[in-house]
PDB file of C-alpha atoms in Angstrom:
ATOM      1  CA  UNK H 257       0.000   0.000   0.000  1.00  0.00           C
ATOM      2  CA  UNK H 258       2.989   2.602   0.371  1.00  0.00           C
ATOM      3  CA  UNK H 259       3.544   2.661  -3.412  1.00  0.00           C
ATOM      4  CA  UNK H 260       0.057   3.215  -3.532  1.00  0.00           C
ATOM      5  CA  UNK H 261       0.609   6.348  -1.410  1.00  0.00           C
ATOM      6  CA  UNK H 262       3.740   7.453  -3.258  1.00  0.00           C
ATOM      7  CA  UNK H 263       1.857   7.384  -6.378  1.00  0.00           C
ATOM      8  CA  UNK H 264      -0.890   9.401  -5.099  1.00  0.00           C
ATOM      9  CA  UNK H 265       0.904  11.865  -3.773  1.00  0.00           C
ATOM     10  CA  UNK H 266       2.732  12.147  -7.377  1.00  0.00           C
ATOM     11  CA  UNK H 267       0.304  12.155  -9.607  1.00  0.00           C
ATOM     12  CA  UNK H 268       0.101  15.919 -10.017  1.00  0.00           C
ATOM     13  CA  UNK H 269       4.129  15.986 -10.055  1.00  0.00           C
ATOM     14  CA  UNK H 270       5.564  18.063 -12.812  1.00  0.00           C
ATOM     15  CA  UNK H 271       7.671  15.248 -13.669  1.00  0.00           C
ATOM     16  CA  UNK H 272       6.356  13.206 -16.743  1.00  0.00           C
ATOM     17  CA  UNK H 273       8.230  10.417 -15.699  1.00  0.00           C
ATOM     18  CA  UNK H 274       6.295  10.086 -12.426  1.00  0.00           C
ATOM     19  CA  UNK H 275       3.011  10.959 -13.592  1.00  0.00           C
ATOM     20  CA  UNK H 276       3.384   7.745 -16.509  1.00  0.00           C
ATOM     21  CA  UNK H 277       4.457   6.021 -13.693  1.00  0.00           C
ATOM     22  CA  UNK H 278       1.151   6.867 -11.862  1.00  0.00           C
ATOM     23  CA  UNK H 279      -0.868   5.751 -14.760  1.00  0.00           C
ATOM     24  CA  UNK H 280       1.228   2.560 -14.836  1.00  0.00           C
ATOM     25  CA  UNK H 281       0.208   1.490 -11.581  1.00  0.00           C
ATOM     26  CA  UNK H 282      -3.327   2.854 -11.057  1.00  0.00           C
ATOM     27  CA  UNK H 283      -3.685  -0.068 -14.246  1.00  0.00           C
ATOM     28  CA  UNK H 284      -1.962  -2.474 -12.155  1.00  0.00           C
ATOM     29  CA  UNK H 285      -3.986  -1.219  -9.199  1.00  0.00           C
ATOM     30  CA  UNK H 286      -7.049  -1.476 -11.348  1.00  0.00           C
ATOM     31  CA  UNK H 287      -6.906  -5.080 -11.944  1.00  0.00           C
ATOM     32  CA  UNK H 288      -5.850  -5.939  -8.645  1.00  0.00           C
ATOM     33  CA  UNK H 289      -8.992  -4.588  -7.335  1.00  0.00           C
ATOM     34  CA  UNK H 290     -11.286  -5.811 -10.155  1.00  0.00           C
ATOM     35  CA  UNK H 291      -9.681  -9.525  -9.573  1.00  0.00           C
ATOM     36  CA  UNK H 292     -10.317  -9.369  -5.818  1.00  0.00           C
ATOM     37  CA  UNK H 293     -13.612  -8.087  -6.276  1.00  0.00           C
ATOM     38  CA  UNK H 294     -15.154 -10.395  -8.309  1.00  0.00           C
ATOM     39  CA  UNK H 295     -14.080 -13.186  -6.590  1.00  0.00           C
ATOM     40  CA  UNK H 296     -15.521 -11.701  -3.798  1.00  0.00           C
ATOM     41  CA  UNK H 297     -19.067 -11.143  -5.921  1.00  0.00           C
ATOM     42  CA  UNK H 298     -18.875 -14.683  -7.141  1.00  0.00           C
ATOM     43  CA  UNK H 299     -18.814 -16.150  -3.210  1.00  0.00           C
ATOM     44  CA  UNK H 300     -21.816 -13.583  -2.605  1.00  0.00           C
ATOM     45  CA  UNK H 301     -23.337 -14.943  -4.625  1.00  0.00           C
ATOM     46  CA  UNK H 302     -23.184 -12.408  -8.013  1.00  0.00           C
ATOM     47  CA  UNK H 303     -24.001 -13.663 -11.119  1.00  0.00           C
ATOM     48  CA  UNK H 304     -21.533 -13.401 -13.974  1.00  0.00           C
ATOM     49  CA  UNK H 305     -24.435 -10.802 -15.616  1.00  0.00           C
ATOM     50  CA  UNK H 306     -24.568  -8.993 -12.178  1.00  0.00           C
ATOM     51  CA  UNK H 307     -20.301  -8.969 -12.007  1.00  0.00           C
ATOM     52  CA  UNK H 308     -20.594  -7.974 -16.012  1.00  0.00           C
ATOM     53  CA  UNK H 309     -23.228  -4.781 -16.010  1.00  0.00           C
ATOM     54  CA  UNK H 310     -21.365  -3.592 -12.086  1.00  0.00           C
ATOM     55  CA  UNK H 311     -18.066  -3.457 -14.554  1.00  0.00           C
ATOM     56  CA  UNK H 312     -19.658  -2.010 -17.447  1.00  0.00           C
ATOM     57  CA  UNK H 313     -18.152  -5.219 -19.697  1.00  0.00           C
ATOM     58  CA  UNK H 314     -20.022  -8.501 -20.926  1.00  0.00           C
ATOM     59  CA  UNK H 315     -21.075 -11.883 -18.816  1.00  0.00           C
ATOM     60  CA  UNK H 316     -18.649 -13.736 -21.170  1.00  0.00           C
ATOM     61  CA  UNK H 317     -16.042 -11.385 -21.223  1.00  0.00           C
ATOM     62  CA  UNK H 318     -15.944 -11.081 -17.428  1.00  0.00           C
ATOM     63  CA  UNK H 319     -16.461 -15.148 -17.572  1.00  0.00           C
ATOM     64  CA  UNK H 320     -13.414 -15.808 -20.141  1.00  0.00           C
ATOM     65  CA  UNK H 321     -11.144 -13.425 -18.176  1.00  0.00           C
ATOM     66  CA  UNK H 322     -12.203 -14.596 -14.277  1.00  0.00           C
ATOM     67  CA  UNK H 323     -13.267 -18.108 -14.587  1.00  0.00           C
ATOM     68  CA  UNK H 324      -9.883 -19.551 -13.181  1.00  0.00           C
ATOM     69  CA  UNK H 325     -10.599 -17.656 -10.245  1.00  0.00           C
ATOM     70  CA  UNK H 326     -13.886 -18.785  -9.485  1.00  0.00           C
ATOM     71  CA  UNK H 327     -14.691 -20.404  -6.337  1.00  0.00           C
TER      72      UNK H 327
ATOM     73  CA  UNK Y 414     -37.574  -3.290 -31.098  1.00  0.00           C
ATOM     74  CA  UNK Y 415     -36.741   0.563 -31.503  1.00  0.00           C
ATOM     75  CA  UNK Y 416     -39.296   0.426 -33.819  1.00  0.00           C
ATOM     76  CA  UNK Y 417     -41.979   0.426 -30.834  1.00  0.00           C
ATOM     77  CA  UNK Y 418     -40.143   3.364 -29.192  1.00  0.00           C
ATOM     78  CA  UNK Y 419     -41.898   6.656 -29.081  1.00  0.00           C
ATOM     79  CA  UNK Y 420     -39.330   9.709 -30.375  1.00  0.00           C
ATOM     80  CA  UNK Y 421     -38.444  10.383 -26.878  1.00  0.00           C
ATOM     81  CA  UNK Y 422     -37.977   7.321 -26.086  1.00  0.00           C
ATOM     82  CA  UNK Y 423     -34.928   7.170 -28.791  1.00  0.00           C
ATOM     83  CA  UNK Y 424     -33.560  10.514 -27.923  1.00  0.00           C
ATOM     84  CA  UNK Y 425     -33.510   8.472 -24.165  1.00  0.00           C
ATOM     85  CA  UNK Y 426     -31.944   6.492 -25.491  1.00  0.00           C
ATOM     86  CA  UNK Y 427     -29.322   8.411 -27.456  1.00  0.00           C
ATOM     87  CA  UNK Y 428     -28.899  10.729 -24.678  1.00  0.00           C
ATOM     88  CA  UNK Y 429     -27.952   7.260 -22.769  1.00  0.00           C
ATOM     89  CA  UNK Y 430     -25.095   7.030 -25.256  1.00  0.00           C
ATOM     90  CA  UNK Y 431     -23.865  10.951 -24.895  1.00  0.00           C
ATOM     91  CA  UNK Y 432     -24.180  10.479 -20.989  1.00  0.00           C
ATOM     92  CA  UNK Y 433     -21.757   7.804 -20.904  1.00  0.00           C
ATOM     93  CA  UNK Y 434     -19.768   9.914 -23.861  1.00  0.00           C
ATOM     94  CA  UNK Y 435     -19.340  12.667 -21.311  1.00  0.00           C
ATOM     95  CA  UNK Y 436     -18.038  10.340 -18.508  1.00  0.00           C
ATOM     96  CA  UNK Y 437     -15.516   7.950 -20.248  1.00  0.00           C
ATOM     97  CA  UNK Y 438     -17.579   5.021 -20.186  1.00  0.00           C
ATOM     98  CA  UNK Y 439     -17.452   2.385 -22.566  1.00  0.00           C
ATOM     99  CA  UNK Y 440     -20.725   1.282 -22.602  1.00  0.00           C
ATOM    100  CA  UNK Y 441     -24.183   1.860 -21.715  1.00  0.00           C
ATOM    101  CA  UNK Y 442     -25.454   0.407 -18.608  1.00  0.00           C
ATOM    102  CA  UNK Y 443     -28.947   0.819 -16.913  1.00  0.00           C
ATOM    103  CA  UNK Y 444     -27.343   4.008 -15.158  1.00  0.00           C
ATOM    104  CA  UNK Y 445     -26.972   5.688 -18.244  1.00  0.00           C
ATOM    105  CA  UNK Y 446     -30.703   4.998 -19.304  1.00  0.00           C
ATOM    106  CA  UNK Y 447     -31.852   6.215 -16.042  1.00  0.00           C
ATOM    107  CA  UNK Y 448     -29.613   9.012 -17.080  1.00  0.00           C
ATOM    108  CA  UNK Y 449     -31.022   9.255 -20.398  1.00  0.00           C
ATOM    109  CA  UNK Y 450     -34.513   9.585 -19.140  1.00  0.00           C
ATOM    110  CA  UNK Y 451     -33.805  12.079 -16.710  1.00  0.00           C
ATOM    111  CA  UNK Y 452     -32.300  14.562 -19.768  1.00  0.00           C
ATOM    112  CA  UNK Y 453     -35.435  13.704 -22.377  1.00  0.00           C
ATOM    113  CA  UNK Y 454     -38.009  14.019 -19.761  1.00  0.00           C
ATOM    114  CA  UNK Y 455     -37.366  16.780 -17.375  1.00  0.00           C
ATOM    115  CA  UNK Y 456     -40.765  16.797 -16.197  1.00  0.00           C
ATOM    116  CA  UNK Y 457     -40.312  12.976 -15.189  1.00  0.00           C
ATOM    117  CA  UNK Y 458     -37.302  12.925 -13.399  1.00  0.00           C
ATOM    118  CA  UNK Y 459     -39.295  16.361 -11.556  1.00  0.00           C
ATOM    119  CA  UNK Y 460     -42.486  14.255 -10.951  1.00  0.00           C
ATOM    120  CA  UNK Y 461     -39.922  11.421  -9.383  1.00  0.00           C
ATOM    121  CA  UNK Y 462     -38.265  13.568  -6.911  1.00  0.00           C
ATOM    122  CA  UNK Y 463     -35.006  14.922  -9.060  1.00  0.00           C
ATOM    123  CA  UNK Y 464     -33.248  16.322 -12.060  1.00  0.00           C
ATOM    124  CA  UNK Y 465     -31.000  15.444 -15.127  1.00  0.00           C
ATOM    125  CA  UNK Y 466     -28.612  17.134 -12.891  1.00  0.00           C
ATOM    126  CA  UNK Y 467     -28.996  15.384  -9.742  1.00  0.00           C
ATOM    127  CA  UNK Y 468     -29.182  12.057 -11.400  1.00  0.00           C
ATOM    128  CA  UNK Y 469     -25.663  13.034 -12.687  1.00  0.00           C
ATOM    129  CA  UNK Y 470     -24.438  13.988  -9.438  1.00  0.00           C
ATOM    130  CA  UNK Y 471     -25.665  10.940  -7.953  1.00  0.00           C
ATOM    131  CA  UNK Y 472     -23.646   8.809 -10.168  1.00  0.00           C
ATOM    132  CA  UNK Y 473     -20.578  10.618  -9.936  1.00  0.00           C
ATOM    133  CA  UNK Y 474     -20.993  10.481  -5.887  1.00  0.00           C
ATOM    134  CA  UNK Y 475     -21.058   6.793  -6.916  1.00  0.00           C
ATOM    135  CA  UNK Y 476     -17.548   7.142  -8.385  1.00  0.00           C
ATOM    136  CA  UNK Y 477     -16.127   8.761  -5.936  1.00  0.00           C
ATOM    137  CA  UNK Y 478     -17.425   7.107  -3.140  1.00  0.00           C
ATOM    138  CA  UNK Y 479     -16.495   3.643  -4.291  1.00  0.00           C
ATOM    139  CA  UNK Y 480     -12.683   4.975  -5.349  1.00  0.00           C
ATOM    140  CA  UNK Y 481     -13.224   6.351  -1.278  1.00  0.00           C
ATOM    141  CA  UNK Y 482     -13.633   2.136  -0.585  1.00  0.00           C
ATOM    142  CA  UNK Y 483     -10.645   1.481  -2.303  1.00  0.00           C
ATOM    143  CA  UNK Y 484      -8.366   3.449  -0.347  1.00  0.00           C
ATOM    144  CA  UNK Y 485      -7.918   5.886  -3.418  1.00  0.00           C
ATOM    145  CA  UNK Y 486      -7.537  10.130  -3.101  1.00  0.00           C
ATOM    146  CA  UNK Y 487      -7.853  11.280  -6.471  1.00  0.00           C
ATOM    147  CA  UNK Y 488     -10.301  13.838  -8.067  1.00  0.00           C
ATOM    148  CA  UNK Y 489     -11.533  11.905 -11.425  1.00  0.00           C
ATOM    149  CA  UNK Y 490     -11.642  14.531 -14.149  1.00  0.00           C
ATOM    150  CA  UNK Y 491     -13.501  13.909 -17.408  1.00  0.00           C
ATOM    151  CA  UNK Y 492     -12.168  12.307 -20.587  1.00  0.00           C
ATOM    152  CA  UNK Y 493     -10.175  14.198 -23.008  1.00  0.00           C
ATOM    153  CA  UNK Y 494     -12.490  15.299 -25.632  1.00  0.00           C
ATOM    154  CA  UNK Y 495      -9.887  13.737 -28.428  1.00  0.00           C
ATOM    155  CA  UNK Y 496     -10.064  10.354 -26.479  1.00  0.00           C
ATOM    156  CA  UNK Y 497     -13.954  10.019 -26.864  1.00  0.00           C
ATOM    157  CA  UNK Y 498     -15.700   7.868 -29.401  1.00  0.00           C
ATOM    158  CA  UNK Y 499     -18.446   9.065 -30.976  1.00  0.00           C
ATOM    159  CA  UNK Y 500     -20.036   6.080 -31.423  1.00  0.00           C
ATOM    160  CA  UNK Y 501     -22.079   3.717 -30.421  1.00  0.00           C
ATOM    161  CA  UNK Y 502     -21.543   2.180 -27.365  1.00  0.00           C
ATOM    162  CA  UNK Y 503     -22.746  -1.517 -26.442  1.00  0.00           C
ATOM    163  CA  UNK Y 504     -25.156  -2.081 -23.896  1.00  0.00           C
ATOM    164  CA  UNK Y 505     -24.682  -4.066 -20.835  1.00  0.00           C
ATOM    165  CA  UNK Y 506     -27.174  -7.101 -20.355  1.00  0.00           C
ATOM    166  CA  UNK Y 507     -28.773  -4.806 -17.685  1.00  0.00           C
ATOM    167  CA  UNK Y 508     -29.239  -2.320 -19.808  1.00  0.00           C
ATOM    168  CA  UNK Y 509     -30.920  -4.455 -22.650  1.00  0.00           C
ATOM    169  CA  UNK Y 510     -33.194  -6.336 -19.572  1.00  0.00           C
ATOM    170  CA  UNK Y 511     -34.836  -2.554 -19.160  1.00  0.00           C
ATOM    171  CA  UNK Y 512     -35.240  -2.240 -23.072  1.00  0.00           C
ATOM    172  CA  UNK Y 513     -36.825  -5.272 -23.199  1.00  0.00           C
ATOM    173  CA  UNK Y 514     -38.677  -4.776 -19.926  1.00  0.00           C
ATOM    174  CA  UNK Y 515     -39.913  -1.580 -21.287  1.00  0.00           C
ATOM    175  CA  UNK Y 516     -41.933  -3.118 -23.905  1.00  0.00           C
ATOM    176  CA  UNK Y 517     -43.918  -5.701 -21.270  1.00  0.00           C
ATOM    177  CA  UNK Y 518     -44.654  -2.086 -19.459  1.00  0.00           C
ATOM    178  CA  UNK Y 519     -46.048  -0.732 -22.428  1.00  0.00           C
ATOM    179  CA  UNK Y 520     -48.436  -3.196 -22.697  1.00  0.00           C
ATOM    180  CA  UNK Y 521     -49.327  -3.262 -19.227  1.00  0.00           C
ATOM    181  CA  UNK Y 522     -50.005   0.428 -19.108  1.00  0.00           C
ATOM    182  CA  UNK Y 523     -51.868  -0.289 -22.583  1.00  0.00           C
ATOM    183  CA  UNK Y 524     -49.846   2.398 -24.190  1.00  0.00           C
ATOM    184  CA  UNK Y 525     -49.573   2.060 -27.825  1.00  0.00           C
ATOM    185  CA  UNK Y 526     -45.987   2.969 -27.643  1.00  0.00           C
ATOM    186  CA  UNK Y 527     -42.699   2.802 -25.322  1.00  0.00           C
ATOM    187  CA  UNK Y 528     -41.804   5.754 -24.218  1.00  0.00           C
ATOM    188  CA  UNK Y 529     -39.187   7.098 -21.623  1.00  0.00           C
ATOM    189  CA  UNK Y 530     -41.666   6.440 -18.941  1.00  0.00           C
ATOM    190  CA  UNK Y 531     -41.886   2.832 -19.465  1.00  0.00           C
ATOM    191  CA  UNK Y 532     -38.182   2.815 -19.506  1.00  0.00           C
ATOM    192  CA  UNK Y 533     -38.003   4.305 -16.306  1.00  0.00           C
ATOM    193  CA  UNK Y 534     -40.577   1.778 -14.739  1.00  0.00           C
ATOM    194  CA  UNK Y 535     -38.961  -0.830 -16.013  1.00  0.00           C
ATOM    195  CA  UNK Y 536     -35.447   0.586 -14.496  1.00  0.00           C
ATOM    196  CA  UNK Y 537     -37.892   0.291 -11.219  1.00  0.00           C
ATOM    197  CA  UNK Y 538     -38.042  -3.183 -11.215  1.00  0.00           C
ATOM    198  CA  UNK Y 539     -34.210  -3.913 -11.389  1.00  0.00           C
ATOM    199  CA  UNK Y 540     -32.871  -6.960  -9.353  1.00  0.00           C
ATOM    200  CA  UNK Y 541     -31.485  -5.282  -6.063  1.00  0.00           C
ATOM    201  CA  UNK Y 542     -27.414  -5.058  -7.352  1.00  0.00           C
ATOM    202  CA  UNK Y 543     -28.536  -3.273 -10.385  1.00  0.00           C
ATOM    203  CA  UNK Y 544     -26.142   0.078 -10.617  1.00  0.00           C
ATOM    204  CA  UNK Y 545     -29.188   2.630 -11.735  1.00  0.00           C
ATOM    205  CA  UNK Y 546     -30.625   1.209  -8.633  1.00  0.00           C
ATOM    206  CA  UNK Y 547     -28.065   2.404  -6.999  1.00  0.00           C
ATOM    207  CA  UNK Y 548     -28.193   5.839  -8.339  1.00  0.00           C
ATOM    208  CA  UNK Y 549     -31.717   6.060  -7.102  1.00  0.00           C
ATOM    209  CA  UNK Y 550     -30.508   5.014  -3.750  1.00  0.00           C
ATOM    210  CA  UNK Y 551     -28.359   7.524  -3.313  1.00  0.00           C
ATOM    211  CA  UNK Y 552     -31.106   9.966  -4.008  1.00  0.00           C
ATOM    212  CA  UNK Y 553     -32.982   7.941  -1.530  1.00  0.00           C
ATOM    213  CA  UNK Y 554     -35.872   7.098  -4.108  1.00  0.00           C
ATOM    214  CA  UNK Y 555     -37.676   4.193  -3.501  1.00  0.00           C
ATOM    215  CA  UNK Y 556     -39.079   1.899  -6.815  1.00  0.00           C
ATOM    216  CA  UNK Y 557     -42.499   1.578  -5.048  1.00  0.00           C
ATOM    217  CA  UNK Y 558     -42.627   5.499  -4.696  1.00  0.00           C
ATOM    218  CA  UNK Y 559     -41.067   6.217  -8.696  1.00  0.00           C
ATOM    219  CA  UNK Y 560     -43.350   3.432  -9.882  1.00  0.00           C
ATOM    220  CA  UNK Y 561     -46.736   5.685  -8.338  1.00  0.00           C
ATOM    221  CA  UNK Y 562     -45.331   8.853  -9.275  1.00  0.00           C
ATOM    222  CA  UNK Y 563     -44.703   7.993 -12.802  1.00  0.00           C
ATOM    223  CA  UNK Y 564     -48.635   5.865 -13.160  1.00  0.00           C
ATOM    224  CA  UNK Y 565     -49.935   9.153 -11.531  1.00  0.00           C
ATOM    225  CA  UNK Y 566     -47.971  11.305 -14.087  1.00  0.00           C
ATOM    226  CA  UNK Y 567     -49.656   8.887 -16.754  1.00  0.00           C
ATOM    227  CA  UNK Y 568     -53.059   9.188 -16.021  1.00  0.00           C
ATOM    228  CA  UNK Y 569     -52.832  13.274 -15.609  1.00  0.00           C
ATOM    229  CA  UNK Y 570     -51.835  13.186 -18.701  1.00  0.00           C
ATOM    230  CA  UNK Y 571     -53.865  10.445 -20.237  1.00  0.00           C
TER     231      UNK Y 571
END
């Protein structure tokens, strides 16, 4: 979580460098939270549909990318 | 199916499309028609309780309540006006459940065709974890409530 922090605090820096780092890992970040997430929909008992319109992405898509992770 | 949709009921639907232009989304979800409704219809997201605006608001309290959750301090600005498609966007299932749902409440307010009403009463019978449900939450409207305002609305103007 303290990168997390460091790259909140930078992501108004001047620096390009830092600030394309920031966008870097919110997309890590992203994921991270969207893979945790659904698992955690799936053993509450979401539907795939319910996971898929809560992301804004299709029931297969969300399927194809999550299935390995479901419980 | 658009076929049965009254001209406000298209420009709902269109507006659905901008709405979700204007925030960066890449699709259109139930939120957006709710949206959409709310911008067609002023009168009807009045009679409800709200505006276009507020619906707007509510959704973007949405955002930044669930990046809150996350443990994330940013202010989300808008897309970059050269980084939005002007096109089409695909519906979620949701969103094609109210389309379709919006049709059996046409016929059961024997209404000859759909129009953003019926869209919005058939947004009111979402299952619970449905996100324009959630907007309306957050405006504390209730589907029973929407549901008599908008029959009420109906027969006023019937």
């Amino acid at each position: 979580m303290s990168e997390l922090n460091d790259v909140i605090a930078t992501a108004d820096s001047p620096d390009p460098a830092d600030g394309l780092r920031a966008a870097s890992v919110l997309r890590k970040l992203a994921e991270q939270i969207e893979a945790k997430h659904v698992v955690a929909a799936r053993r509450a008992g979401w539907s795939w549909q319910e996971i898929g319109d809560a992301l804004g992405i299709s029931r297969q898509a969300v399927h194809k990318k999550h299935r390995s992770r479901d419980v | 199916m658009f076929e049965k949709f009254s001209r406000d009921a298209r420009k709902a639907v269109v507006t659905a499309n901008a709405e979700a232009e204007d925030r960066g989304d890449a699709y259109i979800g139930s939120e957006h028609l709710l949206l959409g409704v709310g911008v067609a219809r002023p009168d009807l997201a009045t009679a409800i309780g709200t505006s276009a605006e507020g619906l707007r608001d509510a959704l973007a309290s949405l955002d930044r309540s669930a990046l809150e959750a996350a443990g994330v301090s940013v202010t989300l600005e808008g897309p970059d006006r050269r980084d939005v498609k002007t096109t089409h966007r695909p519906f979620t299932s949701g969103a094609k459940d109210v389309l379709k749902d919006s049709l059996r409440e046409m016929i059961g307010m024997e209404s000859r065709h759909i129009g953003p009403e019926h869209i919005l009463l058939a947004l009111t019978v979402r299952p619970a974890r449905d996100p324009a449900l959630r907007v309306l939450e957050v405006l504390g409207l209730s589907s029973d409530t929407i549901r008599a305002d908008v029959r009420q609305m109906m027969r006023r103007s019937a």
